[in-house]
Backbone as ProteinMPNN parsed JSONL, in Angstrom:
{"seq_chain_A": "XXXXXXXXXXXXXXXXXXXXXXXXXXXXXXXXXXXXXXXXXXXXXXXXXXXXXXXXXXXXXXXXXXXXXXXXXXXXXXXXXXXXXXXXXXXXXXXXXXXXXXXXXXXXXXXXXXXXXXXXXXXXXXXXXXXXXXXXXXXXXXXXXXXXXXXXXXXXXXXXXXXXXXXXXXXXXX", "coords_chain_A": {"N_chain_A": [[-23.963, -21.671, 7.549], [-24.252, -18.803, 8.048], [-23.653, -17.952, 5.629], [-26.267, -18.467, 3.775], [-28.644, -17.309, 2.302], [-27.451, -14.697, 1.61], [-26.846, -14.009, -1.18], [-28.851, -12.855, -1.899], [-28.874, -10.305, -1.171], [-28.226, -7.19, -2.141], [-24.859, -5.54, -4.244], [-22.867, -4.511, -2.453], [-24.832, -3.975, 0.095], [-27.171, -2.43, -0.032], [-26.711, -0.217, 1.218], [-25.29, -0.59, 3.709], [-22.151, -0.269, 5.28], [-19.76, -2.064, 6.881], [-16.518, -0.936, 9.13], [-14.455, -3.239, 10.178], [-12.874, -2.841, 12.654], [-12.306, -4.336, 14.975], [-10.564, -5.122, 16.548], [-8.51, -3.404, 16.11], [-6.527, -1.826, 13.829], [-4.104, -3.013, 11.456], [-2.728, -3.164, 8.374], [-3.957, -1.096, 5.643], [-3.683, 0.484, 7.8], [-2.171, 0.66, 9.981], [-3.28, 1.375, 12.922], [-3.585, 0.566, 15.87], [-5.739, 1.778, 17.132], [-8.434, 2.057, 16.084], [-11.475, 1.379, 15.492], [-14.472, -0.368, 15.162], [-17.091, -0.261, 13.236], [-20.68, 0.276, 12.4], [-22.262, 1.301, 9.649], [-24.666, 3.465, 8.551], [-26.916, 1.849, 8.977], [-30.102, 1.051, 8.792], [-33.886, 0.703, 9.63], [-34.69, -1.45, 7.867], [-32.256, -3.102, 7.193], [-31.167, -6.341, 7.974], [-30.028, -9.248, 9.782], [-28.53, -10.714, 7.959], [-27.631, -8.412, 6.119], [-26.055, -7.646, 7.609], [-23.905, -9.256, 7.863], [-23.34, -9.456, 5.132], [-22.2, -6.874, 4.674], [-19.579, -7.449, 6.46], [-18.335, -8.949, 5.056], [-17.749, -7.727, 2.226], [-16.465, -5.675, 3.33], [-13.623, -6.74, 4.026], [-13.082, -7.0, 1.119], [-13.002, -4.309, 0.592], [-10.999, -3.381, 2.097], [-8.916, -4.686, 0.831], [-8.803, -3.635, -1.163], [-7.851, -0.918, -0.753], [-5.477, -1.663, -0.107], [-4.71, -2.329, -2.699], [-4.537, -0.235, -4.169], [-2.58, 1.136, -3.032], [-0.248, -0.667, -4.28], [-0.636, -0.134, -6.653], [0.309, 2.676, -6.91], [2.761, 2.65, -5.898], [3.495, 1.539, -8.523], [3.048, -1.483, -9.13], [1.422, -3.362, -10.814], [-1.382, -5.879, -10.215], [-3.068, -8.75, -11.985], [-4.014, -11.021, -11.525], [-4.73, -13.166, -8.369], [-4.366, -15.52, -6.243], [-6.168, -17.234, -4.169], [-6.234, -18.522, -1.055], [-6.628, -20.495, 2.366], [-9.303, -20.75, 4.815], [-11.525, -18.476, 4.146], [-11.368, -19.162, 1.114], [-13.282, -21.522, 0.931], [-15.848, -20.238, 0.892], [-17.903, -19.68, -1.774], [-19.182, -17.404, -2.636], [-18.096, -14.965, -1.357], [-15.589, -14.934, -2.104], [-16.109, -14.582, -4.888], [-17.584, -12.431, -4.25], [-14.796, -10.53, -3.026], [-13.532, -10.656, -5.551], [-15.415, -9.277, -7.607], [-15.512, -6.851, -6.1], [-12.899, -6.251, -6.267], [-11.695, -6.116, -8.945], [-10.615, -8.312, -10.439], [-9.778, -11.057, -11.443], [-9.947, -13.947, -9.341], [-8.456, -16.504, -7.985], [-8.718, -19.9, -6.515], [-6.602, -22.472, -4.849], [-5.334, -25.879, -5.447], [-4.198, -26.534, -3.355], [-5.478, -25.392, -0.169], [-4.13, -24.335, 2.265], [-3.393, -22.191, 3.527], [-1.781, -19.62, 5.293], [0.514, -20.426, 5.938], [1.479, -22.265, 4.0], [2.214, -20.461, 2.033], [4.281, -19.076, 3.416], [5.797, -21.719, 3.394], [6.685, -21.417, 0.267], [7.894, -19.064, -0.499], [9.858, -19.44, 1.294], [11.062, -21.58, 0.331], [11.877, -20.867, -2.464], [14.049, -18.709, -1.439], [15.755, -20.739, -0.443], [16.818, -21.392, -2.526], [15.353, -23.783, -3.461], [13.34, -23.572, -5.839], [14.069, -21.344, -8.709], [12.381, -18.947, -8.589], [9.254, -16.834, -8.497], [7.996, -17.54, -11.043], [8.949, -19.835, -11.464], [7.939, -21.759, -9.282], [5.36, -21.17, -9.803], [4.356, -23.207, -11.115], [3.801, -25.011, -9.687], [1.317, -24.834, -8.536], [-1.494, -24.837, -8.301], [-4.374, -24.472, -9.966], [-8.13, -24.348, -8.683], [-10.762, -22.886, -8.582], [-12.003, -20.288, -10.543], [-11.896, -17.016, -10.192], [-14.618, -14.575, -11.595], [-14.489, -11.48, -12.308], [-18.0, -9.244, -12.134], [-17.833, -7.258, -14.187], [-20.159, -4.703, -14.154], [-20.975, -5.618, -11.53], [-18.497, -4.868, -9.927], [-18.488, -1.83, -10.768], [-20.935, -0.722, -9.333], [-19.771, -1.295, -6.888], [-17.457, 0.288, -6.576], [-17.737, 3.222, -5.242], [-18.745, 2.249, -2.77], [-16.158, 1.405, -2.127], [-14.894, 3.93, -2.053], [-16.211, 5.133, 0.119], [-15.943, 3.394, 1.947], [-13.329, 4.302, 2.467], [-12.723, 6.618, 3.283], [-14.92, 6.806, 5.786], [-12.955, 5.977, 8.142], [-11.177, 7.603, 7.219], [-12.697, 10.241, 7.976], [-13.591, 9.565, 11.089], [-11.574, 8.873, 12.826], [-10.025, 10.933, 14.414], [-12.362, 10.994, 16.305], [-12.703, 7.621, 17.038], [-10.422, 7.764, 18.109], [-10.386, 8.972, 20.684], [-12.616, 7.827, 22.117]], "CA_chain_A": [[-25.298, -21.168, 7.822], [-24.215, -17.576, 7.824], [-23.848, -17.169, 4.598], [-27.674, -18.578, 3.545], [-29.31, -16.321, 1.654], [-26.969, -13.26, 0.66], [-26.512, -13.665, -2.25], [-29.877, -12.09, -1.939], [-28.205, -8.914, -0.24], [-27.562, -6.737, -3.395], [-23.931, -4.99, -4.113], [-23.488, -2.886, -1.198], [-25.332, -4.143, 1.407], [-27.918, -1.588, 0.702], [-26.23, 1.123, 2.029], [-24.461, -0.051, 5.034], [-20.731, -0.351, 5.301], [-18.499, -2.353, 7.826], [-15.065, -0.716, 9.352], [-13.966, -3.984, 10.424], [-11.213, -2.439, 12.889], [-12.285, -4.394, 16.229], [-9.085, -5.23, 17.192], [-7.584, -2.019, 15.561], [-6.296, -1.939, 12.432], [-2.506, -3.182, 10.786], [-1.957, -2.483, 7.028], [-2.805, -0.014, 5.497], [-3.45, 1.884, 8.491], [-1.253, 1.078, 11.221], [-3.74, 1.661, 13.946], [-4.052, 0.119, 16.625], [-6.666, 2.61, 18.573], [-9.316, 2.048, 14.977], [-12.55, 1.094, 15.843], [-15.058, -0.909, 14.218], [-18.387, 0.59, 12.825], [-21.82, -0.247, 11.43], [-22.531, 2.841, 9.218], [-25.676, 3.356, 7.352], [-27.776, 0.932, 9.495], [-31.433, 2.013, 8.617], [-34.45, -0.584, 9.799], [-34.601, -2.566, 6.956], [-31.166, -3.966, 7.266], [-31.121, -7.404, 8.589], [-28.4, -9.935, 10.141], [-27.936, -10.814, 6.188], [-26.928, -7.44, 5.114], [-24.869, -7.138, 8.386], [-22.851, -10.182, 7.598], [-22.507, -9.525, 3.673], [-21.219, -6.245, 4.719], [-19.029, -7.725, 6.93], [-18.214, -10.094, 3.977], [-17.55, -6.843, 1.621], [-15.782, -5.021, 4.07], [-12.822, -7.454, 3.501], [-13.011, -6.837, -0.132], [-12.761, -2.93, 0.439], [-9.578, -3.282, 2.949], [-8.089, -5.316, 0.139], [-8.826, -2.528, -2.609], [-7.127, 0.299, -0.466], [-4.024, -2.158, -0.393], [-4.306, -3.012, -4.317], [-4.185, 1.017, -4.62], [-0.966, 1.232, -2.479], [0.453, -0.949, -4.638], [-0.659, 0.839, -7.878], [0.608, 3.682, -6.416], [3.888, 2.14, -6.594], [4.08, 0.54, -10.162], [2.832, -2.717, -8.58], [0.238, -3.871, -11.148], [-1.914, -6.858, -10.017], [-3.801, -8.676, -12.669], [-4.432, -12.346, -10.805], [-4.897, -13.766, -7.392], [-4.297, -17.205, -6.105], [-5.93, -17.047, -2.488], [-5.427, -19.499, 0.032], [-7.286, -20.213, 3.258], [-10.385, -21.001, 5.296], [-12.266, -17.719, 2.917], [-11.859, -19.92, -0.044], [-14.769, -22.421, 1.217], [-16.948, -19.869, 0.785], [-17.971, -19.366, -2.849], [-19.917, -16.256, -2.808], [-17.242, -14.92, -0.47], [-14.65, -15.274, -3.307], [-16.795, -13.709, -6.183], [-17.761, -10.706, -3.698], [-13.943, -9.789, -3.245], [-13.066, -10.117, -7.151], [-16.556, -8.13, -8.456], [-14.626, -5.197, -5.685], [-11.117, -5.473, -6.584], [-12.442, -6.037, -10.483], [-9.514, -8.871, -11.094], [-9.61, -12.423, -10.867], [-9.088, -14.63, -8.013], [-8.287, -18.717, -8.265], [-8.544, -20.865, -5.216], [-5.689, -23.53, -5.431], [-5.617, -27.118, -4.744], [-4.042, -26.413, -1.494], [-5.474, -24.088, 0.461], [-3.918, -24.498, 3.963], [-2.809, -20.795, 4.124], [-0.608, -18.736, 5.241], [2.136, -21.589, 6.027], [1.539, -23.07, 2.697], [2.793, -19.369, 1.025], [5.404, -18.933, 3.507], [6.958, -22.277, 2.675], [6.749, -21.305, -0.723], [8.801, -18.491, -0.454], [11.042, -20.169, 1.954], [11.661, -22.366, -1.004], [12.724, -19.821, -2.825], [14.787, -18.287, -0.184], [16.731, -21.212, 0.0], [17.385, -22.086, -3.99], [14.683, -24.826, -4.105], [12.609, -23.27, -6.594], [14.747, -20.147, -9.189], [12.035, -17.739, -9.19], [8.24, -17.097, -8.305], [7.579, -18.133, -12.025], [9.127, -21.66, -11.646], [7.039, -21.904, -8.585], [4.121, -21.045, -10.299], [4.348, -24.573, -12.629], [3.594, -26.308, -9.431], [0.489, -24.166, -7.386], [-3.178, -25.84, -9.241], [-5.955, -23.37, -9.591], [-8.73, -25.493, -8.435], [-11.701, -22.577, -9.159], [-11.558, -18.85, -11.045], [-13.651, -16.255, -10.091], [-14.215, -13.794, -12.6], [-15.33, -10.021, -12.184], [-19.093, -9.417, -12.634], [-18.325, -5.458, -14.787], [-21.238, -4.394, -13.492], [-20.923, -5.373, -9.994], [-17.415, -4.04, -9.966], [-19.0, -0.368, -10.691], [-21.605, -0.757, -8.348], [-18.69, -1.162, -5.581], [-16.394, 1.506, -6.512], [-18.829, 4.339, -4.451], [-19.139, 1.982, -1.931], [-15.161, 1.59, -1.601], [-15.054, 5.584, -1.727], [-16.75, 5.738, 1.581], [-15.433, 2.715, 3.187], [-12.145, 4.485, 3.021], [-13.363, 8.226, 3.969], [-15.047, 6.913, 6.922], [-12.411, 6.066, 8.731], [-10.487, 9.47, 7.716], [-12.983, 11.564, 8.972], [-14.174, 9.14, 12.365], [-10.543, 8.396, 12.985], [-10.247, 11.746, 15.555], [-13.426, 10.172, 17.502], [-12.439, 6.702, 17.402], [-9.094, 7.857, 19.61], [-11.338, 9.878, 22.154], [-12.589, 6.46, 22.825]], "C_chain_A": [[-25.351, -19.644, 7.691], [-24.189, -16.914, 6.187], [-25.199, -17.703, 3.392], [-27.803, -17.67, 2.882], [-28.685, -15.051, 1.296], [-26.431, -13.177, 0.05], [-27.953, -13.314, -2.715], [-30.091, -10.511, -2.274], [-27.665, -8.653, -2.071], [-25.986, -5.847, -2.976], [-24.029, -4.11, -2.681], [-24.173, -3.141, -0.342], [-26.866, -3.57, 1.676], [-27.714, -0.496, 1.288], [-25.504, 1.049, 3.509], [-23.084, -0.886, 5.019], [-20.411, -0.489, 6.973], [-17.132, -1.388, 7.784], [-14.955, -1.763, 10.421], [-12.904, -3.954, 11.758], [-11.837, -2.948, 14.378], [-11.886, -5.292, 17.099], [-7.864, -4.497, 16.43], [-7.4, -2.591, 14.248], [-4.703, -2.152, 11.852], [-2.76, -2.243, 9.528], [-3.583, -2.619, 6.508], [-3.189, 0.836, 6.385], [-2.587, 1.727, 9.809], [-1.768, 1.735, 12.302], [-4.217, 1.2, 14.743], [-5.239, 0.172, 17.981], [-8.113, 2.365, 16.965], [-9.864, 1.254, 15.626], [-13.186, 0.287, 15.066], [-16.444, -0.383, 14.27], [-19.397, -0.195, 12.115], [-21.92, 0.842, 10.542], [-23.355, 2.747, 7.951], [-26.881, 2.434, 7.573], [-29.231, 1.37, 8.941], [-32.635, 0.195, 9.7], [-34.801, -1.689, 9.287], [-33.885, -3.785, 6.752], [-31.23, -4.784, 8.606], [-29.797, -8.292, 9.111], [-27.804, -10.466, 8.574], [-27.086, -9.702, 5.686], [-25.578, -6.769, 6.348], [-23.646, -7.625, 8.024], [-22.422, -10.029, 5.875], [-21.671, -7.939, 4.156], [-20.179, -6.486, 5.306], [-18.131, -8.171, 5.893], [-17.282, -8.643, 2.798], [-16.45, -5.772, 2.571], [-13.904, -5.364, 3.771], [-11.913, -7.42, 2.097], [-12.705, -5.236, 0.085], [-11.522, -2.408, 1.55], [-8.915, -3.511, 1.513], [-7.966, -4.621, -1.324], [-7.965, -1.699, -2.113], [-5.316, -0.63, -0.874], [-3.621, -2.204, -1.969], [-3.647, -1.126, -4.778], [-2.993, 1.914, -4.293], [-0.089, 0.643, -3.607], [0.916, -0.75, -5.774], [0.178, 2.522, -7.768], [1.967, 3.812, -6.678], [4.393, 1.325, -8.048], [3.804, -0.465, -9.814], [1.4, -2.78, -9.652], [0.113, -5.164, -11.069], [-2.696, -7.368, -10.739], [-4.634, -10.227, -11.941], [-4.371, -12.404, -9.397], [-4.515, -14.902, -7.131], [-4.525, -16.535, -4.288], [-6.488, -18.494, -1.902], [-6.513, -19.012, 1.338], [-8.72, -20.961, 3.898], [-11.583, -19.932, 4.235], [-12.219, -18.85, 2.016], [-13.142, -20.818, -0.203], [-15.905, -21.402, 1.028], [-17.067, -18.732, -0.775], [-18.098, -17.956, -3.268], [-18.928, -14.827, -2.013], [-16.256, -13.975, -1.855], [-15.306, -14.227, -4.264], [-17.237, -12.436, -5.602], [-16.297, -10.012, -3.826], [-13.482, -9.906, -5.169], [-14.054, -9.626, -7.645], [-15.757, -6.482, -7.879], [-13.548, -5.139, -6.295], [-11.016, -5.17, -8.176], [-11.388, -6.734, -11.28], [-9.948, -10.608, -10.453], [-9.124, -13.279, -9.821], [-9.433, -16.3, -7.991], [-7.925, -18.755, -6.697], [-7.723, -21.975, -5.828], [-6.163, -25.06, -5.126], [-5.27, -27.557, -3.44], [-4.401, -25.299, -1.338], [-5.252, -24.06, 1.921], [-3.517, -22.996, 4.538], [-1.664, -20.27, 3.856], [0.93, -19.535, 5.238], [2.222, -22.108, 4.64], [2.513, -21.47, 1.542], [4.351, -19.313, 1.988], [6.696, -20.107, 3.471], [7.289, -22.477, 1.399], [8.158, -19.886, -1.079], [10.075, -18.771, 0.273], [11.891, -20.855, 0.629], [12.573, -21.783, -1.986], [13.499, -19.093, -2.729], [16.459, -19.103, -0.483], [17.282, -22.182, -1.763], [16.269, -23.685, -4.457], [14.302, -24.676, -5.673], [13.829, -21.75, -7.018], [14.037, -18.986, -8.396], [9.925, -18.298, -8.334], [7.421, -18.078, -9.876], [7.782, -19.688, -11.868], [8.457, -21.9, -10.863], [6.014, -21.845, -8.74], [3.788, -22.327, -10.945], [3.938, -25.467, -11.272], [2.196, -26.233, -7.751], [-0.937, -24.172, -8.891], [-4.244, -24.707, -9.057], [-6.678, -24.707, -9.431], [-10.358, -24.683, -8.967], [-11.284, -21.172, -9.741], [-13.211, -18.387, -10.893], [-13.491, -15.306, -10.619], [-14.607, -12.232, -12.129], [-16.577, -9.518, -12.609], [-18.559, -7.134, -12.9], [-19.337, -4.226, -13.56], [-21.416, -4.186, -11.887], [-19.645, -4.534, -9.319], [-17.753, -2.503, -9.963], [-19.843, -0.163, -9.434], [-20.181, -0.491, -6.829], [-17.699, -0.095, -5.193], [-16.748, 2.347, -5.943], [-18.401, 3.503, -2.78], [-16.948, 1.701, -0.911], [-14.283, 2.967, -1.223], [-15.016, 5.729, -0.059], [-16.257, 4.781, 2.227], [-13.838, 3.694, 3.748], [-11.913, 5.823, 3.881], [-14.046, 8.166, 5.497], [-14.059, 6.366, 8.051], [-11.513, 7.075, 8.948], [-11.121, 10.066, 8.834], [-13.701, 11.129, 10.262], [-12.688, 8.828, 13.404], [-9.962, 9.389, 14.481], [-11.417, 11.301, 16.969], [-13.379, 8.933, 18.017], [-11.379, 6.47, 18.802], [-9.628, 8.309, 20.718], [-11.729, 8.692, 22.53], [-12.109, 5.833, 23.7]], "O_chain_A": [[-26.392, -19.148, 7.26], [-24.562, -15.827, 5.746], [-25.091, -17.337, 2.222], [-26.785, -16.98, 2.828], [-29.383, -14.267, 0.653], [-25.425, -12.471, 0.128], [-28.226, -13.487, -3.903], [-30.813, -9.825, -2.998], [-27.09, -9.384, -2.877], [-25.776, -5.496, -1.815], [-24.871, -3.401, -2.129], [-24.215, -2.14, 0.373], [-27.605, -3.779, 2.638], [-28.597, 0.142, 1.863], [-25.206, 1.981, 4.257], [-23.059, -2.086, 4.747], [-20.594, 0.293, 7.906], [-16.649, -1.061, 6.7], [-15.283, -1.421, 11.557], [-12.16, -4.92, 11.93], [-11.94, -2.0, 15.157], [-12.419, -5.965, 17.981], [-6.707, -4.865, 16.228], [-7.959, -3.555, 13.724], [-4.086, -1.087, 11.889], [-2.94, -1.025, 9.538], [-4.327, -3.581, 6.701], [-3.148, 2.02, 6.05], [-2.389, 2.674, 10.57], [-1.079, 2.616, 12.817], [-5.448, 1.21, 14.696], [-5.55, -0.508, 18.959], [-9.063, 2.961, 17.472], [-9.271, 0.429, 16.321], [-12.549, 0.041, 14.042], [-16.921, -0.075, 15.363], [-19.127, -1.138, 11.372], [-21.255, 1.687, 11.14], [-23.092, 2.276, 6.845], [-27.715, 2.207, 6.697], [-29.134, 2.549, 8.601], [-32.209, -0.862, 10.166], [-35.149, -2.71, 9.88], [-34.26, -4.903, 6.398], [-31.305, -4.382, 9.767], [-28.655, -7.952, 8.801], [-26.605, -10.515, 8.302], [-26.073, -9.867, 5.006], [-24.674, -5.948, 6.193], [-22.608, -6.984, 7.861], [-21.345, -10.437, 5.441], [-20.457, -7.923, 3.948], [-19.316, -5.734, 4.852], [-17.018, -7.646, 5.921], [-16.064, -8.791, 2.704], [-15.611, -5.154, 1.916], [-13.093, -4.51, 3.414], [-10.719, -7.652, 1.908], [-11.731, -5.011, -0.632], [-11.23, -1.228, 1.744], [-8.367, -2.531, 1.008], [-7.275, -4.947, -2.29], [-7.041, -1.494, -2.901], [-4.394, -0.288, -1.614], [-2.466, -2.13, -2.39], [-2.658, -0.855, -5.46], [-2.539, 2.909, -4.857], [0.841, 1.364, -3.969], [2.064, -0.916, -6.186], [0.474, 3.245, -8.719], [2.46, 4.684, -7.393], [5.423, 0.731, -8.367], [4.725, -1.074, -10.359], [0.367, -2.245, -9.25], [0.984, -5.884, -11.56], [-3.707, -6.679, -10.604], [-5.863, -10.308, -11.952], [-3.779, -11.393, -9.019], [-4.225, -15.484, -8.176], [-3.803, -15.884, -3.533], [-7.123, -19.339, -2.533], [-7.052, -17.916, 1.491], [-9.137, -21.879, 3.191], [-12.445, -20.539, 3.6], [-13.166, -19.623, 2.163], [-13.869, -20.852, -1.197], [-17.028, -21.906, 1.02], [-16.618, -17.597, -0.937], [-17.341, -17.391, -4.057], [-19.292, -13.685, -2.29], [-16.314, -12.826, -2.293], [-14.909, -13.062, -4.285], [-17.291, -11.425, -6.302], [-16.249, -9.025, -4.561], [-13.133, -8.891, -5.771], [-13.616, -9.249, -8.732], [-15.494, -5.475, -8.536], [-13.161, -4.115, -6.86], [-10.402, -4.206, -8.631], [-11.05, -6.32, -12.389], [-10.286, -11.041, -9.352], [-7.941, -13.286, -9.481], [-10.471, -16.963, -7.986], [-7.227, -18.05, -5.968], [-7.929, -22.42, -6.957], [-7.253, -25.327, -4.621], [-5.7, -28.438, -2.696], [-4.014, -24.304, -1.952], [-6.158, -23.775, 2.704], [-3.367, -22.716, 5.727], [-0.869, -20.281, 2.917], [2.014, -19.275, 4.717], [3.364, -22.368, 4.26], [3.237, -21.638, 0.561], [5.425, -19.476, 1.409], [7.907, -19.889, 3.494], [8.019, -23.421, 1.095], [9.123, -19.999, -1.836], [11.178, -18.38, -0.11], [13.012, -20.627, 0.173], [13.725, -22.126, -2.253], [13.926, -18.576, -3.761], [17.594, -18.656, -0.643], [17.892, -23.237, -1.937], [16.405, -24.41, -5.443], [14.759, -25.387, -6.568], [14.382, -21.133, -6.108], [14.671, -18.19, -7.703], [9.49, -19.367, -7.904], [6.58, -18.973, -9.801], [6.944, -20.558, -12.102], [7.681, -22.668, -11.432], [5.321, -22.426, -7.905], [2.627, -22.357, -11.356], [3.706, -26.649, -11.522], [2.071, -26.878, -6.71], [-1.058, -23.627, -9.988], [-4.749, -24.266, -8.025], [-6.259, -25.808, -9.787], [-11.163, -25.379, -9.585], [-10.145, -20.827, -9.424], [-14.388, -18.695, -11.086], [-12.395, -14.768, -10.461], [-15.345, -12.337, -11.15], [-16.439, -9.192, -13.788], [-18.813, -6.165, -12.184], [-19.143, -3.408, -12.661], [-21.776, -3.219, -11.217], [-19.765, -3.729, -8.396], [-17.22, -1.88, -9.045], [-19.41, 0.563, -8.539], [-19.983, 0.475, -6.093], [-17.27, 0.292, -4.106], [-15.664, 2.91, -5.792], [-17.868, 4.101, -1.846], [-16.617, 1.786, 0.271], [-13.352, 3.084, -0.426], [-14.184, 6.211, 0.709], [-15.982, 5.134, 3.374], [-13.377, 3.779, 4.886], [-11.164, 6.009, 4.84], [-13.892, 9.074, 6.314], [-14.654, 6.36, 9.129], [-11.067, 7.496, 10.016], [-10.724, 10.349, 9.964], [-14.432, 11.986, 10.757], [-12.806, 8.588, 14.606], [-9.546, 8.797, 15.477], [-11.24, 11.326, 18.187], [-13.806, 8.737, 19.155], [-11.347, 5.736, 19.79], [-9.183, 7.907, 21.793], [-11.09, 8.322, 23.515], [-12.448, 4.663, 23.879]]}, "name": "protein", "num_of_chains": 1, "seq": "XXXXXXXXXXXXXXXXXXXXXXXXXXXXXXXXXXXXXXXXXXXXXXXXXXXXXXXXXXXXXXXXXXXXXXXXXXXXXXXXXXXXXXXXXXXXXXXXXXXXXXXXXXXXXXXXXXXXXXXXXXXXXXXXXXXXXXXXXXXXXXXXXXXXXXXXXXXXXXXXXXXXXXXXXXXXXX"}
């Protein structure tokens, strides 16, 4: 029921950006005193554009990480995600228009246990390699990158990451 109608809600929310952080923040900031924020509220914005930012918010955590990992020589060109998120279509196609890379839902999506006995597997000589493991994990949908919406987002992942720099001193006074 929450997610009704926003795919109404254009890129962006409209102008208002979630910081998600309320129960602090792990990776990539390692803070456990981070706050969580509305920012950019005006009167227009409705419980729709609260919850797609909410929804987008997600997607602009998961960009700062992709840029850690670029950072290091880590290029990401696919996805395979896993989970309760996957049920929600629009969900899915919001984080790959931000990150601007494809993301497949599998035929299992039970989670996080389902990856870590995948690597277990691997761990323990079941499986060589992540590749041979790959021959036996089913895309079930692909969600592609809408260009367009991808640009649109890049501004909006700018400031998600800036406002927690420069609120990050006020959040601790808290």
């Amino acid at each position: 029921a929450m997610l009704d109608g926003l795919e109404k809600i254009p890129a962006g929310s409209e102008g208002l950006i979630t910081l998600p952080y309320f129960a602090g923040e792990r990776t990539p900031l390692n803070d456990p005193r981070a706050r969580g924020m509305l920012f950019g509220m005006t009167l227009r914005h409705t419980r729709r554009h609260m919850y797609r930012s909410a929804l987008e918010a997600v997607g602009y955590s998961l960009a700062q990480h992709f840029e850690i990992l670029r950072q290091n020589d880590v290029d990401i060109h696919t996805i395979y995600a896993v989970g309760g998120g996957v049920k929600a279509p629009l969900w899915m196609q919001i984080v790959s228009d931000i990150l601007g890379i494809e993301i497949h839902t599998t035929d299992v999506t039970i989670g996080a246990s389902f990856g870590d006995a995948a690597m277990a597997a691997i761990g323990v000589g079941h499986f060589a390699s992540f590749a041979e493991l790959r021959k036996y994990i089913h895309p079930a949908k692909t969600y592609r990158p809408d260009p367009e919406q991808h640009e649109k987002y890049k501004p909006y992942v700018r400031m998600f990451t800036e406002l927690y720099q420069r609120n990050c001193d006020l959040m601790h006074m808290l």
